[in-house]
Structures are given as structure tokens and as C-alpha cells.
CSV table of C-alpha atoms and ligand atoms in Angstrom, one decimal:
chain,number,residue,atom,x,y,z
A,1271,MET,CA,0.0,0.0,0.0
A,1272,GLU,CA,1.4,3.4,-1.0
A,1273,LEU,CA,0.7,5.7,1.9
A,1274,ILE,CA,2.3,8.7,0.3
A,1275,ASN,CA,3.1,9.1,-3.4
A,1276,LYS,CA,6.3,10.4,-5.1
A,1277,LYS,CA,4.8,13.9,-5.2
A,1278,GLY,CA,4.3,13.8,-1.4
A,1279,VAL,CA,0.5,13.5,-1.6
A,1280,ARG,CA,-1.1,11.2,1.0
A,1281,MET,CA,-3.9,8.7,0.3
A,1282,ASP,CA,-6.6,11.2,1.3
A,1283,GLY,CA,-5.0,14.0,-0.8
A,1284,ARG,CA,-3.4,15.8,2.1
A,1285,LYS,CA,0.2,17.3,2.1
A,1286,PRO,CA,2.6,15.8,4.7
A,1287,ASP,CA,2.1,18.7,7.1
A,1288,GLN,CA,-1.7,19.1,6.6
A,1289,MET,CA,-4.3,18.3,9.3
A,1290,ARG,CA,-7.7,16.8,8.7
A,1291,ASP,CA,-10.7,19.2,9.1
A,1292,VAL,CA,-11.7,19.8,12.7
A,1293,ARG,CA,-15.0,21.2,13.9
A,1294,ILE,CA,-15.8,22.0,17.6
A,1295,GLU,CA,-19.0,23.0,19.3
A,1296,ALA,CA,-19.2,23.9,23.1
A,1297,GLY,CA,-22.2,23.4,25.4
A,1298,VAL,CA,-24.1,20.7,23.5
A,1299,LEU,CA,-25.4,18.8,26.6
A,1300,HIS,CA,-27.8,20.6,29.0
A,1301,ARG,CA,-27.5,18.4,32.1
A,1302,ALA,CA,-23.7,18.4,32.1
A,1303,ASP,CA,-21.8,21.2,33.8
A,1304,GLY,CA,-19.7,21.5,30.6
A,1305,SER,CA,-19.7,19.7,27.3
A,1306,ALA,CA,-18.3,19.7,23.8
A,1307,TYR,CA,-18.8,17.9,20.5
A,1308,LEU,CA,-15.9,17.5,18.1
A,1309,GLU,CA,-15.4,16.1,14.7
A,1310,TRP,CA,-11.8,15.5,13.5
A,1311,GLY,CA,-11.7,13.9,10.1
A,1312,GLY,CA,-13.8,10.8,10.5
A,1313,ASN,CA,-13.7,10.9,14.3
A,1314,LYS,CA,-16.8,12.0,16.2
A,1315,VAL,CA,-16.4,12.7,19.9
A,1316,LEU,CA,-18.7,13.9,22.8
A,1317,ALA,CA,-17.2,15.1,26.1
A,1318,ALA,CA,-19.2,15.8,29.2
A,1319,VAL,CA,-17.8,17.3,32.5
A,1320,TYR,CA,-19.5,17.0,35.9
A,1321,GLY,CA,-18.2,18.7,39.0
A,1322,PRO,CA,-16.4,19.8,41.0
A,1323,ARG,CA,-18.7,17.8,43.4
A,1324,GLU,CA,-18.1,15.9,46.6
A,1325,ALA,CA,-16.0,12.8,45.8
A,1326,ILE,CA,-17.8,9.5,46.4
A,1327,PRO,CA,-16.9,7.1,47.9
A,1328,ARG,CA,-15.4,9.1,50.7
A,1329,HIS,CA,-12.2,7.1,50.9
A,1330,SER,CA,-11.5,8.3,47.3
A,1331,GLN,CA,-11.3,12.0,48.6
A,1332,ASP,CA,-8.1,13.9,48.9
A,1333,ALA,CA,-8.1,16.5,51.7
A,1334,THR,CA,-5.8,18.7,49.8
A,1335,LYS,CA,-7.2,18.7,46.2
A,1336,ALA,CA,-9.8,17.5,43.8
A,1337,VAL,CA,-9.5,14.1,42.1
A,1338,VAL,CA,-9.7,14.2,38.3
A,1339,LYS,CA,-11.4,11.1,36.9
A,1340,CYS,CA,-11.3,10.8,33.1
A,1341,ARG,CA,-13.2,8.0,31.4
A,1342,TYR,CA,-12.4,7.4,27.7
A,1343,ASN,CA,-14.9,5.0,26.1
A,1344,MET,CA,-15.3,3.8,22.5
A,1345,ALA,CA,-18.9,3.1,21.6
A,1346,ALA,CA,-19.5,-0.5,20.4
A,1347,PHE,CA,-20.6,0.9,17.0
A,1348,SER,CA,-17.7,3.3,16.7
A,1349,VAL,CA,-15.5,1.0,14.6
A,1350,ASP,CA,-16.0,-1.3,11.6
A,1351,ASP,CA,-15.8,-4.5,13.7
A,1352,ARG,CA,-18.1,-4.1,16.6
A,1353,LYS,CA,-16.0,-3.2,19.7
A,1354,ARG,CA,-16.8,-5.2,22.8
A,1355,PRO,CA,-18.5,-2.8,25.2
A,1356,GLY,CA,-16.8,-1.8,28.4
A,1357,PRO,CA,-13.3,-0.9,29.5
A,1358,ASP,CA,-10.3,-2.7,28.1
A,1359,ARG,CA,-6.5,-2.3,28.5
A,1360,ARG,CA,-6.4,0.3,25.8
A,1361,SER,CA,-9.2,2.5,27.1
A,1362,GLN,CA,-7.8,2.3,30.6
A,1363,GLU,CA,-4.4,3.5,29.4
A,1364,ILE,CA,-6.0,6.3,27.4
A,1365,SER,CA,-8.2,7.3,30.4
A,1366,LYS,CA,-5.0,7.4,32.6
A,1367,VAL,CA,-2.8,9.5,30.4
A,1368,ILE,CA,-5.7,12.0,29.7
A,1369,SER,CA,-6.4,12.2,33.5
A,1370,GLU,CA,-2.7,12.9,34.2
A,1371,ALA,CA,-2.7,15.6,31.5
A,1372,PHE,CA,-5.7,17.4,33.1
A,1373,GLU,CA,-4.3,17.0,36.7
A,1374,ASN,CA,-1.4,19.1,35.5
A,1375,VAL,CA,-3.6,22.0,34.4
A,1376,ILE,CA,-6.7,22.0,36.6
A,1377,LEU,CA,-6.3,24.1,39.8
A,1378,THR,CA,-7.2,21.1,41.9
A,1379,GLU,CA,-6.1,22.6,45.2
A,1380,GLU,CA,-9.1,25.0,45.0
A,1381,PHE,CA,-11.5,22.0,45.5
A,1382,PRO,CA,-10.3,19.7,48.3
A,1383,ARG,CA,-12.4,16.5,48.8
A,1384,ALA,CA,-14.1,17.0,45.4
A,1385,GLN,CA,-14.0,15.1,42.2
A,1386,ILE,CA,-14.2,16.3,38.6
A,1387,ASP,CA,-15.6,13.7,36.1
A,1388,VAL,CA,-14.5,14.0,32.5
A,1389,ASN,CA,-16.4,11.6,30.2
A,1390,ILE,CA,-15.2,11.1,26.7
A,1391,GLU,CA,-17.3,9.1,24.3
A,1392,ILE,CA,-16.0,8.1,20.9
A,1393,LEU,CA,-19.0,7.8,18.7
A,1394,GLU,CA,-17.0,7.2,15.5
A,1395,ALA,CA,-13.3,6.3,15.4
A,1396,GLU,CA,-10.8,6.8,12.6
A,1397,ALA,CA,-7.4,7.2,14.2
A,1398,GLY,CA,-6.3,9.9,16.6
A,1399,THR,CA,-9.1,9.5,19.0
A,1400,ARG,CA,-7.1,10.1,22.2
A,1401,CYS,CA,-6.1,13.5,20.8
A,1402,ALA,CA,-9.6,14.3,19.6
A,1403,GLY,CA,-11.0,13.2,23.0
A,1404,LEU,CA,-8.5,15.2,25.0
A,1405,THR,CA,-9.2,18.3,22.9
A,1406,ALA,CA,-13.0,18.0,23.3
A,1407,ALA,CA,-12.6,17.4,27.0
A,1408,ALA,CA,-10.5,20.6,27.4
A,1409,VAL,CA,-13.3,22.6,25.8
A,1410,ALA,CA,-15.9,20.9,28.0
A,1411,LEU,CA,-13.8,21.7,31.1
A,1412,ALA,CA,-13.6,25.4,30.1
A,1413,ASP,CA,-17.3,25.4,29.4
A,1414,ALA,CA,-17.9,24.0,32.9
A,1415,GLY,CA,-15.9,27.0,34.3
A,1416,ILE,CA,-13.2,24.8,35.9
A,1417,PRO,CA,-10.1,26.9,36.6
A,1418,MET,CA,-7.1,25.8,34.7
A,1419,THR,CA,-3.6,27.2,34.2
A,1420,GLY,CA,-4.3,27.1,30.5
A,1421,LEU,CA,-6.3,25.4,27.7
A,1422,ILE,CA,-4.7,22.2,26.4
A,1423,SER,CA,-5.1,20.7,23.0
A,1424,ALA,CA,-3.6,17.6,21.4
A,1425,CYS,CA,-2.5,16.5,18.0
A,1426,ALA,CA,-0.5,13.5,16.7
A,1427,ALA,CA,2.3,13.5,14.1
A,1428,GLY,CA,4.3,10.4,13.0
A,1429,LYS,CA,5.8,8.6,10.1
A,1430,ALA,CA,4.2,6.7,7.2
A,1431,GLY,CA,5.5,5.6,3.8
A,1432,GLY,CA,9.0,6.9,4.9
A,1433,HIS,CA,7.8,10.5,5.5
A,1434,VAL,CA,7.2,12.5,8.6
A,1435,ILE,CA,3.5,13.5,8.6
A,1436,LEU,CA,1.0,15.5,10.6
A,1437,ASP,CA,-2.2,13.9,12.0
A,1438,LEU,CA,-2.2,10.3,10.9
A,1439,GLY,CA,-5.3,8.9,9.2
A,1440,LYS,CA,-6.6,5.4,9.7
A,1441,ALA,CA,-4.3,3.6,7.1
A,1442,GLU,CA,-1.3,5.7,8.2
A,1443,ASP,CA,-1.9,4.7,11.8
A,1444,ASN,CA,-2.4,1.0,10.9
A,1445,TYR,CA,0.4,0.6,8.4
A,1446,GLY,CA,2.7,3.5,9.1
A,1447,GLU,CA,6.0,3.4,11.0
A,1448,ALA,CA,5.4,5.7,14.0
A,1449,ASP,CA,2.7,7.6,15.9
A,1450,LEU,CA,3.5,10.5,18.3
A,1451,PRO,CA,0.5,12.0,20.1
A,1452,VAL,CA,1.3,15.2,21.9
A,1453,ALA,CA,-0.7,17.6,24.1
A,1454,ILE,CA,0.4,21.1,25.2
A,1455,ASN,CA,-0.7,23.8,27.6
A,1456,HIS,CA,-1.0,26.9,25.5
A,1457,GLN,CA,-0.5,29.3,28.3
A,1458,THR,CA,2.6,27.8,29.8
A,1459,GLY,CA,4.0,26.0,26.7
A,1460,GLU,CA,4.3,22.8,28.7
A,1461,VAL,CA,4.0,19.4,27.1
A,1462,VAL,CA,1.3,17.5,29.2
A,1463,LEU,CA,1.1,14.3,27.1
A,1464,LEU,CA,3.6,12.7,24.9
A,1465,GLN,CA,3.5,9.1,23.8
A,1466,MET,CA,5.3,7.2,21.0
A,1467,ASP,CA,4.5,4.1,19.2
A,1468,GLY,CA,7.0,2.8,16.6
A,1469,ASP,CA,10.5,4.0,15.6
A,1470,LEU,CA,11.8,7.5,14.7
A,1471,SER,CA,15.3,8.7,14.3
A,1472,GLN,CA,16.3,11.8,16.5
A,1473,LYS,CA,15.9,14.0,13.4
A,1474,GLU,CA,12.5,12.5,12.5
A,1475,PHE,CA,11.4,12.8,16.1
A,1476,ASP,CA,12.3,16.5,16.2
A,1477,GLN,CA,10.4,17.1,12.9
A,1478,ALA,CA,7.4,15.1,14.1
A,1479,LEU,CA,7.3,17.0,17.4
A,1480,GLU,CA,7.4,20.3,15.6
A,1481,TYR,CA,4.5,19.2,13.4
A,1482,ALA,CA,2.5,18.0,16.3
A,1483,ILE,CA,3.0,21.2,18.2
A,1484,ARG,CA,1.9,23.2,15.2
A,1485,GLY,CA,-1.2,21.0,14.9
A,1486,CYS,CA,-1.9,21.6,18.6
A,1487,LYS,CA,-1.8,25.4,17.9
A,1488,GLU,CA,-4.2,25.1,15.0
A,1489,VAL,CA,-6.6,23.1,17.1
A,1490,HIS,CA,-6.3,25.6,20.0
A,1491,GLU,CA,-7.6,28.4,17.7
A,1492,LEU,CA,-10.7,26.3,17.0
A,1493,GLN,CA,-11.2,25.6,20.7
A,1494,LYS,CA,-11.1,29.3,21.5
A,1495,ALA,CA,-13.5,30.1,18.7
A,1496,ALA,CA,-15.9,27.4,19.9
A,1497,LEU,CA,-15.8,28.9,23.5
A,1498,MET,CA,-16.2,32.4,22.2
A,1499,LYS,CA,-19.3,31.4,20.3
A,1500,ARG,CA,-20.7,29.7,23.4
A,1501,TYR,CA,-20.1,32.7,25.6
A,1502,ALA,CA,-21.5,35.1,23.0
A,1503,SER,CA,-24.8,33.0,22.8
A,1504,HIS,CA,-24.8,33.0,26.7
A,1505,ASN,CA,-24.6,36.8,26.9
A,1506,GLY,CA,-27.3,37.1,24.3
A,1507,GLY,CA,-29.5,35.1,26.6
A,1508,GLY,CA,-30.2,32.4,24.0
A,1509,GLU,CA,-29.5,28.7,24.1
A,1510,ALA,CA,-26.3,27.4,22.6
B,527,LIG,N1,-9.4,1.0,16.7
B,527,LIG,C1,-10.3,0.0,16.3
B,527,LIG,N2,-10.7,-0.9,17.3
B,527,LIG,C2,-10.3,-0.8,18.6
B,527,LIG,C3,-9.3,0.2,18.9
B,527,LIG,C4,-8.9,1.0,17.9
B,527,LIG,O1,-10.7,-0.1,15.2
B,527,LIG,O2,-10.7,-1.6,19.5
B,527,LIG,C5,-9.0,1.9,15.6
B,527,LIG,C6,-9.6,3.3,15.8
B,527,LIG,O3,-9.9,3.8,14.5
B,527,LIG,C7,-8.5,4.1,16.4
B,527,LIG,C8,-7.3,3.5,15.7
B,527,LIG,O4,-7.6,2.1,15.7
B,527,LIG,O5,-8.7,5.5,16.2
B,527,LIG,C9,-6.0,3.8,16.4
B,527,LIG,O6,-6.0,3.4,17.7
B,527,LIG,P1,-4.9,3.9,18.7
B,527,LIG,O7,-4.8,2.8,19.8
B,527,LIG,O8,-3.6,4.2,18.0
B,527,LIG,O9,-5.4,5.2,19.4
B,527,LIG,P2,-5.9,6.6,18.7
B,527,LIG,O10,-5.0,6.8,17.5
B,527,LIG,O11,-7.3,6.5,18.4
B,527,LIG,O12,-5.6,7.6,19.8
């Protein structure tokens, strides 16, 4: 399978450093304290935030700060072969790394004994769902008014068909050489998530990291626009 042709064009017509289209809407669920819906290429993601509220059971409370509980879940119908419902090793890993990313940016000390629930549902999956999920959850957290040191966003870069590329599609993720999901805090510039699957030389890694950070910045602009639109409709007194 030729993932990228001699002219540097990828299977879906993108250039090596081009992202898929991303669309974000904040405040789509009325019962949640904060929510967001995001489409990223063929990925469709819903994020809902509840809290801060008293942590239950009580033994899970931390007297000094809030506990952040992220739950990443792929719907059974989100992939071609039906996915067995419920948590598996992969979703537990993704929930853990996303929780850790948010623990680094949420001002948890302001809410001792509380918990903040971040639910991420993947309705349709087409590679890059952890980045799409984290990006949607960050908008939902901001929509819930949870204080954070900054807004975070994620984007992956990697290598396929011998080229360093931005934002891997499904075939590139399955048959490519490497995947490098990255999340950054845009206020502090800190990297809050970085994982790597596959092999990259130091030079390729540097290039992929630069691409991923550029992707994060592009997504950050869309997050801000979605939140601005949400606040504008709030101020106007209308429903989002
Ligand atoms: N995938 C799938 N079935 C599964 C898990 C994953 O078809 O049970 C697909 C899905 O499209 C996902 C992609 O494989 O987006 C890549 O998964 P990976 O573990 O690399 O995480 P992601 O790229 O989604 O963050």
C-alpha cells in the first residue's frame, strides 16, 4: 500500500504537514456542567464534564485537592468490527494518560475533597481518538468554568511511507512506522502528554514534534472560537 506518493501526496489527498478538518462546538449537553462535540476527520467525539462535586466514595477523597477522573470510552458501534463494550486495557491506558494531563492543568487545590468527572465518548473512530478526546474534554472543562492554568489541546504526528507526517489517518496509523500523540498547555507552553508508538530517528522525532505542536496550535484556535461562540450566545440570553 502506497501511503504517500512520489509527489508527497497522501492517500486522502493531504500534504505531509496538513491536518484533517476539525470542527468543535461547546455546550451541547444541557445536564452536564460543561460539554463539547468535536469532529476531527472521521472521528466524532462527545465530552461531558460533571463537577467539582463531593468525591464518592469518601475514601477516594483527597483532603488537599480535587481528584480528576477521566473516562475514555469507545462506543461499540464506533469502529467497523463491533467493539466489545466496556473498559479494556487500551481504554484504561488512554483514560489514565488523559487524567494525568488534566491533573497538570486544573487548579485542583481549589477544591479539596471534590471530584471532577470528565467523560469522553468516541462515537466514531478513525485514528487519533485520544487527541480528539482530550481536545474535546478541554473545551468541556472550560465550558464548565473549571479553573485551569491554560487550555490544552492535542494532535499527533508520526511517520508513514517513509515520510514524517502530521495527524495520521486510519491507514497511516495502521500501516505507518510511527505515531507521536502530543498535548500542550498553550498558556505555559508545557507538554502535558507525549506518547510514542514505533520508531523514529532523532531528526525525525524533532520534525514530528514540531509538526504535532503546530497541529496543537491550529486546534487551539478552533477551541477558542468554539468557546467564544458559546459565551456570545450565553450573553445574548439564547440557548447554545
Ligand atoms: N481501533 C479499532 N478498534 C479498537 C481500537 C482502535 O478499530 O478496538 C482503531 C480506531 O480507529 C482508532 C485507531 O484504531 O482510532 C487507532 O487506535 P490507537 O490505539 O492508535 O489510538 P488513537 O489513535 O485512536 O488515539
